[in-house]
Amino acid sequence: MNVTSSVLAFPPPLPEQSARWLADKLAYYADAWDVAEDLARGVDELVVIDARSGDAYRRGHICGAVSFPHRTMTAESLAGLDRNKIYITYCDGIGCNGSTKAAWKLATAGFQVKELIGGFDFWQRDRHPVVAGDAAGNWPEAAPLPECGC
């Protein structure tokens, strides 16, 4: 019996093509586990930006993230940022493109940026530290990272 494959209707790329494309994908995105590890270790090259509204930030945000709503990002408002940092943008989750808009605005202004896969939703699902209020908050020293399942 000859079975037609839906998966193979479009043949996979050569291994070299896959390696290039996947390296590019990893250059553009970070996941919650990697960001949490870096924040827990105190990696100071990164700045996590909550691109949601100020009200959403106050209700709860990634511990250590700064509020910078994408709607307020302009050449003038971005001018004070440190060009030696790598910015990680996030919004609510995969159904929101606020992090993409923020990342685009940062990139077009000459900043290095990555998006957080899954946003605040995936961050909470992984049970990483969250704080409420206007302050960014400090990473809790007594909060060990749970083991990553991947």
Short mmCIF file of C-alpha atoms in Angstrom, two decimals:
data_model
loop_
_atom_site.label_atom_id
_atom_site.label_comp_id
_atom_site.label_asym_id
_atom_site.label_seq_id
_atom_site.Cartn_x
_atom_site.Cartn_y
_atom_site.Cartn_z
CA MET A 1 0.00 0.00 0.00
CA ASN A 2 1.41 3.37 -1.04
CA VAL A 3 0.64 6.01 1.65
CA THR A 4 0.99 9.72 0.90
CA SER A 5 2.66 11.75 3.65
CA SER A 6 1.23 15.11 4.61
CA VAL A 7 4.47 15.95 6.42
CA LEU A 8 6.63 15.16 3.41
CA ALA A 9 4.43 16.99 0.89
CA PHE A 10 7.07 19.70 1.36
CA PRO A 11 10.46 17.99 1.69
CA PRO A 12 12.63 18.94 4.64
CA PRO A 13 15.58 21.27 4.06
CA LEU A 14 19.14 20.08 3.91
CA PRO A 15 20.82 19.87 7.34
CA GLU A 16 22.97 22.94 6.57
CA GLN A 17 19.86 24.94 5.66
CA SER A 18 18.14 23.87 8.88
CA ALA A 19 21.18 24.79 10.97
CA ARG A 20 21.33 28.29 9.47
CA TRP A 21 17.61 28.93 9.84
CA LEU A 22 17.45 27.59 13.41
CA ALA A 23 20.48 29.66 14.46
CA ASP A 24 18.72 32.72 13.05
CA LYS A 25 15.54 31.83 14.92
CA LEU A 26 17.46 31.50 18.20
CA ALA A 27 19.06 34.90 17.57
CA TYR A 28 15.62 36.56 17.48
CA TYR A 29 13.90 34.80 20.40
CA ALA A 30 14.52 33.86 24.02
CA ASP A 31 12.40 31.57 26.15
CA ALA A 32 11.26 32.02 29.75
CA TRP A 33 13.71 29.45 31.13
CA ASP A 34 16.75 31.09 29.56
CA VAL A 35 15.69 34.58 30.63
CA ALA A 36 14.92 33.37 34.17
CA GLU A 37 18.34 31.70 34.41
CA ASP A 38 20.08 34.89 33.30
CA LEU A 39 18.07 37.06 35.70
CA ALA A 40 18.76 34.64 38.57
CA ARG A 41 22.49 34.73 37.75
CA GLY A 42 22.50 38.52 37.59
CA VAL A 43 23.52 38.78 33.93
CA ASP A 44 23.65 42.55 33.57
CA GLU A 45 23.85 42.77 29.77
CA LEU A 46 20.10 42.15 29.56
CA VAL A 47 17.17 44.48 30.16
CA VAL A 48 13.70 42.94 30.17
CA ILE A 49 11.04 45.32 28.87
CA ASP A 50 7.35 44.87 29.57
CA ALA A 51 5.79 46.35 26.43
CA ARG A 52 2.22 46.21 27.79
CA SER A 53 0.28 49.12 29.26
CA GLY A 54 1.29 50.61 32.59
CA ASP A 55 -1.89 49.23 34.18
CA ALA A 56 -1.08 45.69 33.01
CA TYR A 57 2.47 46.08 34.37
CA ARG A 58 1.18 47.21 37.78
CA ARG A 59 -1.16 44.20 37.99
CA GLY A 60 1.83 41.87 37.61
CA HIS A 61 5.07 41.64 35.66
CA ILE A 62 8.28 39.66 35.32
CA CYS A 63 10.45 40.24 38.35
CA GLY A 64 13.09 42.78 37.31
CA ALA A 65 11.30 43.96 34.15
CA VAL A 66 10.91 47.64 33.41
CA SER A 67 7.68 49.09 32.09
CA PHE A 68 8.01 50.63 28.66
CA PRO A 69 4.72 50.33 26.74
CA HIS A 70 5.32 49.92 23.02
CA ARG A 71 2.76 52.64 22.32
CA THR A 72 5.01 55.18 24.06
CA MET A 73 8.21 54.23 22.24
CA THR A 74 9.49 57.06 20.07
CA ALA A 75 12.93 58.20 19.00
CA GLU A 76 12.85 60.65 21.90
CA SER A 77 11.71 58.15 24.55
CA LEU A 78 14.25 55.55 23.39
CA ALA A 79 17.16 58.02 23.40
CA GLY A 80 17.95 57.42 27.09
CA LEU A 81 18.41 53.65 26.75
CA ASP A 82 21.84 52.06 27.00
CA ARG A 83 23.01 50.94 23.56
CA ASN A 84 25.37 48.41 25.17
CA LYS A 85 22.47 46.33 26.54
CA ILE A 86 20.43 43.58 24.91
CA TYR A 87 16.70 44.19 25.30
CA ILE A 88 14.19 41.38 25.81
CA THR A 89 10.63 42.47 25.04
CA TYR A 90 7.44 40.77 26.15
CA CYS A 91 3.69 41.31 26.19
CA ASP A 92 0.77 39.13 27.32
CA GLY A 93 1.52 36.09 25.19
CA ILE A 94 1.29 34.51 21.80
CA GLY A 95 -2.02 36.24 21.02
CA CYS A 96 -0.48 39.70 21.46
CA ASN A 97 2.01 41.45 19.19
CA GLY A 98 3.03 44.23 21.58
CA SER A 99 6.42 42.61 22.12
CA THR A 100 6.95 42.44 18.35
CA LYS A 101 6.05 46.11 17.96
CA ALA A 102 8.40 47.05 20.81
CA ALA A 103 11.21 44.89 19.41
CA TRP A 104 10.73 46.44 15.97
CA LYS A 105 10.85 49.98 17.39
CA LEU A 106 14.00 49.16 19.37
CA ALA A 107 15.67 47.49 16.38
CA THR A 108 14.86 50.33 13.99
CA ALA A 109 16.35 52.73 16.55
CA GLY A 110 19.59 50.74 16.53
CA PHE A 111 19.22 48.55 19.65
CA GLN A 112 19.89 44.83 19.91
CA VAL A 113 16.71 43.02 20.86
CA LYS A 114 15.07 39.62 21.28
CA GLU A 115 11.46 38.70 21.93
CA LEU A 116 10.38 36.49 24.81
CA ILE A 117 8.53 33.47 23.42
CA GLY A 118 5.06 33.17 24.93
CA GLY A 119 5.32 36.44 26.86
CA PHE A 120 3.98 36.87 30.36
CA ASP A 121 1.63 33.92 29.91
CA PHE A 122 4.44 31.39 29.41
CA TRP A 123 6.50 33.08 32.16
CA GLN A 124 3.67 32.44 34.63
CA ARG A 125 3.07 28.90 33.36
CA ASP A 126 6.71 28.12 34.15
CA ARG A 127 6.18 29.56 37.67
CA HIS A 128 8.93 32.17 37.48
CA PRO A 129 8.88 35.14 39.91
CA VAL A 130 6.24 37.78 39.33
CA VAL A 131 5.76 41.08 41.16
CA ALA A 132 3.01 43.69 41.17
CA GLY A 133 3.19 47.47 41.45
CA ASP A 134 5.28 50.18 39.88
CA ALA A 135 8.72 48.87 40.94
CA ALA A 136 10.64 46.41 38.77
CA GLY A 137 11.43 44.26 41.81
CA ASN A 138 14.54 42.26 42.59
CA TRP A 139 15.08 38.61 41.82
CA PRO A 140 14.31 36.66 45.00
CA GLU A 141 17.48 35.06 46.33
CA ALA A 142 15.51 32.22 47.90
CA ALA A 143 13.76 31.32 44.65
CA PRO A 144 15.67 28.49 42.97
CA LEU A 145 14.76 27.80 39.39
CA PRO A 146 12.57 24.75 38.89
CA GLU A 147 14.05 22.20 36.51
CA CYS A 148 13.29 22.75 32.86
CA GLY A 149 11.44 19.90 31.20
CA CYS A 150 13.28 20.40 27.91
#
